[in-house]
């Protein structure tokens, strides 16, 4: 009879098999429901028999991640980049160079798609995924293994056992998933990702692998380092056998014309592919010839990227509009006669800022060349001067805010032109969307459209008004109704329980992001304490520099802002950190202590050590002063340790710290 161990083995094997069929081959043989049932059975068994938990179990794709920063790993073989070409002539030159350097050989070139994603190196030991590292600077990258485990087109166990190997390839995000992510971000008032590549790169660095799993990244393998196959092409076949997705669009070519024909056909394929590509990669197929040629410091001599040019189109600029952002920055936007570029209809393009507008001398009525590169928002490349009608006047950047008509101010440091009226409705909309967004107050039922409506109808003049909204009146608004109004009321009620640091972030104070808000909340504990604090005291908090300190002081000293904060207090929002809010530990040995970490610790990075101090109840700061209560000194602690000794501050080493952590549970 088979016991739990055997059943676990069986389930792991069959689930990994189904996972491969579904994600890599796109040929599932069981339904999603059946898959979920098997997975649940496995999870239940693993819970009752943790001793049989296997490293290659599909339940381990999303583990927990305690580390806050990613450890650095040096690449055994550097991750090089590729030399770029954009023309058939340059490809011919490349082929001629190969023939010169390797005379009297039959040269074959493997041609494949250049996926526009993020390079990744994955290490397997005894067939098991043990480490995944980003390219970084090519010499060393970051170990992002927990996040990479969530990518379903990457096997956790190779389909054929190999003692040790390193696989390289490209992580990417498909168009559909990318659009869904941006739609959600838009709804939540978060900044949009410019393109799938940025979104993939950002996702790989998320702190929580569960969020990474939701983003549904994919992967195409394109090389095994040190493979014993004779050619690159057979290397790709081997990767397929091992269980990787390898891009199917690939050919072998011997003549430059064949390479160019493949490049042209791929350019044609582009609009139909569900992911971004930015060219093709041409590699000398014979691996022994590759090593004969070797590499320069940056690029291999045996390969070249043959890129596509960004697609351009000509159209007429009808009007230059102005957008007012959350922080009051006023940016020009080009409204265009709709035109087809790179498979989409484009009717708006970015003009960045007033300086860029003046530099390009773009005028309303001009014929312009627009370009759609990797970004979702196309750019204006230049004006077609020959087509400019005679009477066009240079664009006069207004000196009044288009939304509230108050005077605009030039922000010298940032080339931005800003509306500084705190009551400006355009800023209020941006601010309210930010306030309600998922990482801030997370108010369900309050999307972009409703925010716009509430402000246009003068029902909301500051974010605190949200909490005074008569729900019957909300139900009467266009496209609302009882249910939506009730949803909003529930969302608002629920938001009252958000901890103080989220409220502080939600206020949208310039330069105060989620992490800074958390540090401030940890350090001072309440809005009233923050109001009373001097700029100097603020500077003593970790990661708080003069820009943040000045911005916060200016915000809290402004009477209108403080009035809104008082209204939020009346509404019942958390303006004080609850004790114990910052950590899960029951014993908080550093309670209230100001702690500095210095030198190198073996077990924790600097950031992790500071988080740990917070969890233990302490307040981490980076500068040592008479106010410091404790110094944690790692290896090579240096001058801070000497100074602490002089000031008579308590000093502990890593071993003592480990003891304290273990005792705190
Ligand atoms: S070969 C040393 N093959 O392009 C050879 N790279 O500019 C380097 N890329 O960092 C890699 N698709 O991220 C290779 N089929 C492909 C590729 C590819 C995309 C990326 C890769 C690399 C960059 C080089």
XYZ file of C-alpha atoms in Angstrom, residues 261-637:
377
model
C 14.604 37.808 -44.975
C 14.082 36.317 -41.502
C 14.421 39.792 -39.953
C 11.787 41.139 -42.363
C 9.405 38.285 -41.673
C 9.784 38.816 -37.912
C 9.101 42.533 -38.284
C 5.911 41.518 -40.074
C 5.081 39.071 -37.306
C 5.417 41.726 -34.632
C 1.834 43.025 -34.510
C 0.529 39.465 -34.062
C 2.893 38.337 -31.335
C 1.464 38.412 -27.798
C 4.776 39.829 -26.416
C 7.292 42.527 -27.373
C 10.350 41.857 -29.504
C 12.853 44.502 -30.543
C 14.766 42.672 -33.261
C 16.422 39.369 -34.008
C 19.643 37.905 -32.616
C 22.087 36.316 -35.052
C 24.538 33.854 -33.503
C 27.271 31.796 -35.047
C 25.802 28.337 -34.620
C 28.958 26.269 -34.002
C 29.835 26.472 -30.287
C 33.522 25.626 -30.812
C 33.806 28.481 -33.323
C 32.075 30.744 -30.808
C 34.752 30.021 -28.242
C 37.480 30.414 -30.851
C 36.275 33.968 -31.482
C 35.649 34.797 -27.833
C 34.313 38.108 -26.521
C 35.315 41.696 -25.892
C 34.746 43.036 -22.385
C 31.139 43.849 -23.249
C 29.932 41.738 -26.162
C 30.578 38.359 -27.774
C 32.337 38.558 -31.184
C 30.160 35.754 -32.591
C 26.724 37.377 -32.256
C 24.891 40.499 -33.248
C 21.459 41.993 -32.571
C 19.673 43.123 -35.719
C 17.095 45.503 -34.312
C 13.857 46.833 -35.732
C 13.564 50.569 -36.057
C 10.876 52.179 -33.954
C 7.820 52.591 -36.111
C 7.155 56.140 -37.235
C 4.181 57.841 -38.800
C 3.295 61.292 -40.029
C 0.224 63.129 -38.806
C -1.134 66.556 -37.934
C -0.999 68.044 -34.486
C -4.433 69.496 -33.898
C -4.033 71.006 -30.474
C -1.628 71.202 -27.567
C -3.454 70.442 -24.342
C -2.226 70.821 -20.790
C -2.522 68.265 -18.021
C -2.289 69.098 -14.338
C -0.868 66.281 -12.220
C -1.351 65.475 -8.555
C 1.624 67.595 -7.532
C 0.485 70.501 -9.695
C 3.029 69.881 -12.478
C 1.559 71.106 -15.755
C 2.605 69.014 -18.761
C 1.831 69.594 -22.424
C 0.133 66.814 -24.396
C -0.211 66.665 -28.183
C -3.685 65.908 -29.559
C -3.195 64.360 -32.993
C -5.204 63.455 -36.030
C -5.575 59.710 -35.319
C -2.998 57.595 -37.144
C -1.997 53.893 -37.173
C 1.428 53.116 -35.677
C 2.786 49.729 -34.661
C -0.642 48.148 -34.800
C -2.497 50.716 -32.674
C -4.343 53.946 -33.354
C -2.541 56.879 -31.832
C -4.286 60.141 -31.083
C -2.157 61.568 -28.291
C 1.569 61.947 -27.805
C 3.745 63.170 -24.993
C 5.527 66.521 -25.226
C 7.228 66.099 -21.808
C 7.646 69.703 -20.665
C 7.687 73.334 -21.728
C 11.427 73.277 -22.511
C 11.118 70.304 -24.828
C 8.139 71.918 -26.521
C 10.128 75.094 -27.141
C 13.220 73.176 -28.266
C 11.300 71.235 -30.894
C 9.268 74.336 -31.759
C 6.111 72.291 -32.111
C 3.100 74.426 -33.095
C -0.616 73.725 -33.275
C -1.407 72.841 -36.920
C 2.069 71.412 -37.640
C 2.649 68.158 -39.480
C 4.742 65.998 -37.169
C 6.588 62.697 -37.201
C 5.640 60.511 -34.278
C 7.411 57.391 -33.141
C 6.232 54.450 -31.139
C 9.209 52.866 -29.498
C 8.919 50.462 -26.605
C 6.660 52.799 -24.634
C 2.885 52.924 -24.627
C 2.898 56.701 -25.070
C 4.329 57.702 -28.444
C 6.773 60.593 -28.818
C 6.905 63.490 -31.232
C 10.222 63.156 -33.041
C 10.177 66.330 -35.104
C 8.138 68.813 -37.073
C 7.999 68.460 -40.866
C 9.026 72.080 -41.482
C 8.298 71.995 -45.234
C 4.670 71.312 -44.479
C 4.201 74.135 -41.966
C 1.478 76.565 -43.008
C 2.707 80.160 -42.956
C 0.486 81.544 -40.265
C 1.390 79.186 -37.403
C 2.486 80.896 -34.203
C 4.868 79.405 -31.612
C 3.029 77.836 -28.697
C 2.633 80.256 -25.851
C 2.893 78.354 -22.596
C 0.161 79.884 -20.434
C 0.957 81.583 -17.162
C -2.300 80.424 -15.594
C -3.376 76.969 -14.508
C -5.810 75.524 -17.085
C -7.903 74.003 -14.296
C -8.109 76.801 -11.699
C -6.590 79.839 -13.402
C -4.174 80.602 -10.592
C -0.685 81.783 -11.569
C 1.766 79.065 -12.596
C 5.223 78.916 -11.040
C 8.383 77.648 -12.670
C 10.102 75.026 -10.574
C 13.708 75.776 -11.558
C 15.189 72.618 -10.128
C 12.920 70.300 -12.076
C 12.104 72.147 -15.320
C 8.465 71.644 -14.324
C 5.858 74.366 -14.386
C 3.499 74.056 -11.484
C 0.162 75.202 -10.212
C 0.700 75.878 -6.518
C -2.929 76.385 -5.581
C -3.722 73.648 -3.068
C -7.434 73.889 -3.918
C -6.906 73.379 -7.667
C -9.560 70.846 -8.803
C -7.151 69.035 -11.147
C -4.684 68.490 -8.310
C -7.512 67.587 -5.991
C -8.601 64.836 -8.394
C -5.063 63.462 -8.564
C -4.670 63.713 -4.808
C -7.982 62.042 -4.113
C -7.162 59.185 -6.480
C -3.863 58.756 -4.671
C -5.574 58.935 -1.264
C -8.003 56.170 -2.269
C -5.397 53.987 -4.023
C -4.638 50.450 -2.932
C -1.315 51.151 -1.241
C -2.718 54.230 0.525
C -6.236 54.137 2.078
C -7.412 51.354 -0.236
C -10.978 52.668 -0.546
C -13.009 50.179 -2.466
C -15.752 51.627 -4.641
C -13.929 54.903 -5.272
C -12.541 54.714 -8.810
C -11.227 57.440 -11.098
C -14.603 58.236 -12.669
C -16.360 58.693 -9.333
C -13.539 60.882 -7.999
C -13.908 63.114 -11.070
C -17.663 63.313 -10.642
C -17.540 64.115 -6.918
C -15.084 66.930 -7.509
C -16.774 68.355 -10.594
C -20.064 68.433 -8.706
C -18.386 70.192 -5.770
C -19.315 67.402 -3.383
C -15.684 66.963 -2.411
C -13.382 69.940 -1.874
C -10.707 68.075 0.078
C -10.088 64.402 0.866
C -11.729 64.677 4.287
C -15.044 65.575 2.624
C -15.198 61.965 1.415
C -16.096 60.916 4.945
C -18.985 63.422 5.145
C -20.659 62.423 1.892
C -24.399 61.943 2.293
C -24.807 58.499 0.780
C -28.325 59.196 -0.624
C -26.847 62.047 -2.634
C -24.044 59.830 -3.951
C -26.625 57.288 -5.103
C -28.259 60.040 -7.194
C -25.065 60.775 -9.121
C -24.756 59.781 -12.765
C -24.126 56.049 -13.267
C -24.235 55.437 -9.502
C -27.139 53.823 -7.661
C -27.847 52.381 -4.221
C -25.445 49.444 -4.554
C -22.449 51.502 -5.684
C -23.161 54.106 -3.023
C -23.353 51.415 -0.369
C -20.066 49.973 -1.655
C -18.438 53.338 -1.317
C -19.771 53.748 2.206
C -18.369 50.332 3.182
C -15.058 51.160 1.501
C -14.813 54.424 3.407
C -15.691 52.758 6.713
C -13.057 50.058 6.157
C -10.429 52.680 5.341
C -10.767 54.117 8.856
C -8.849 51.125 10.179
C -5.750 51.737 8.027
C -2.708 52.268 10.214
C -1.220 55.712 10.689
C 1.689 55.237 8.273
C -0.789 54.525 5.458
C -2.743 57.689 6.282
C 0.481 59.684 6.278
C 1.381 58.295 2.850
C -2.180 58.843 1.589
C -1.973 62.588 2.303
C 0.200 62.808 -0.806
C 2.862 65.068 0.698
C 5.549 65.632 -1.942
C 8.553 63.323 -1.614
C 6.871 61.200 1.055
C 6.463 57.721 -0.373
C 5.230 54.618 1.410
C 8.604 53.729 2.973
C 9.398 57.224 4.209
C 5.895 57.462 5.678
C 6.516 54.234 7.548
C 9.867 55.436 8.870
C 8.299 58.689 10.038
C 5.391 56.893 11.684
C 7.793 54.518 13.445
C 10.034 57.336 14.572
C 7.440 59.844 15.812
C 4.303 57.806 16.370
C 1.623 60.396 15.601
C 0.689 63.337 13.424
C 0.764 65.628 16.451
C 4.301 64.566 17.290
C 5.288 65.205 13.683
C 3.747 68.651 13.766
C 5.774 69.521 16.833
C 9.074 68.234 15.527
C 11.842 70.424 14.083
C 13.492 69.942 10.699
C 16.643 68.970 12.539
C 14.901 66.129 14.400
C 13.433 64.937 11.127
C 16.885 64.757 9.598
C 17.996 62.373 12.330
C 15.540 59.753 11.020
C 16.881 57.195 8.621
C 16.405 57.954 4.936
C 15.074 61.443 5.677
C 17.083 64.098 3.869
C 16.607 67.882 3.621
C 14.167 67.695 0.664
C 11.778 65.462 2.568
C 12.198 67.356 5.842
C 11.455 70.714 4.196
C 8.506 69.331 2.265
C 6.952 67.778 5.370
C 7.470 70.904 7.488
C 5.943 73.112 4.779
C 2.965 70.773 4.484
C 2.225 70.543 8.180
C 2.755 74.276 8.733
C 0.160 75.139 6.122
C -3.135 75.990 7.875
C -5.336 74.627 5.083
C -3.576 71.283 5.196
C -3.831 71.104 8.965
C -7.543 71.895 8.762
C -7.980 68.843 6.487
C -5.998 66.702 8.927
C -8.274 67.839 11.776
C -11.303 66.870 9.696
C -9.760 63.444 9.077
C -9.236 63.086 12.826
C -12.908 63.902 13.423
C -13.873 61.309 10.811
C -12.061 58.682 12.869
C -8.908 58.004 10.836
C -5.816 56.637 12.563
C -3.482 59.551 13.199
C -1.461 57.688 15.779
C 0.550 54.501 15.415
C -0.805 51.711 17.551
C 1.786 50.278 19.863
C 3.066 47.042 18.429
C 1.963 48.079 14.946
C 5.443 47.786 13.578
C 6.227 44.203 14.391
C 4.870 40.753 15.074
C 7.161 39.857 17.910
C 5.690 39.443 21.318
C 8.738 40.613 23.210
C 10.169 43.916 22.029
C 13.616 44.146 23.588
C 14.568 47.412 21.847
C 11.320 49.179 22.803
C 11.736 52.924 22.312
C 15.490 52.693 21.796
C 17.311 54.666 19.135
C 19.546 52.120 17.417
C 22.357 52.521 14.889
C 23.657 49.613 12.801
C 27.219 49.803 11.511
C 29.773 47.523 9.850
C 28.968 44.298 8.005
C 26.681 41.650 9.474
C 26.798 38.125 8.149
C 23.184 37.240 8.539
C 21.453 40.480 7.562
C 21.932 43.225 5.016
C 21.877 46.789 6.379
C 18.259 47.243 5.301
C 17.225 43.925 6.852
C 18.988 44.780 10.101
C 17.124 48.075 10.259
C 13.810 46.316 9.657
C 14.730 43.895 12.385
C 15.437 46.753 14.799
C 11.943 48.068 14.033
C 10.423 44.660 14.677
C 12.213 44.517 17.976
C 10.606 47.817 18.910
C 13.574 50.106 18.258
C 13.979 53.117 16.008
C 16.812 52.725 13.505
C 18.787 55.841 12.565
C 21.919 56.175 10.501
C 23.734 58.916 12.382
C 25.269 58.299 15.759
C 24.768 60.996 18.397
C 24.307 61.430 22.121
C 20.648 60.473 21.531
C 21.629 56.994 20.344
C 20.832 54.243 22.857
C 22.475 51.257 21.201
C 25.026 50.490 18.515
C 24.927 47.160 16.674
C 28.481 46.752 15.424
C 29.271 44.217 12.705
C 32.664 43.449 11.170
C 34.816 46.476 10.277
C 32.631 48.769 12.379
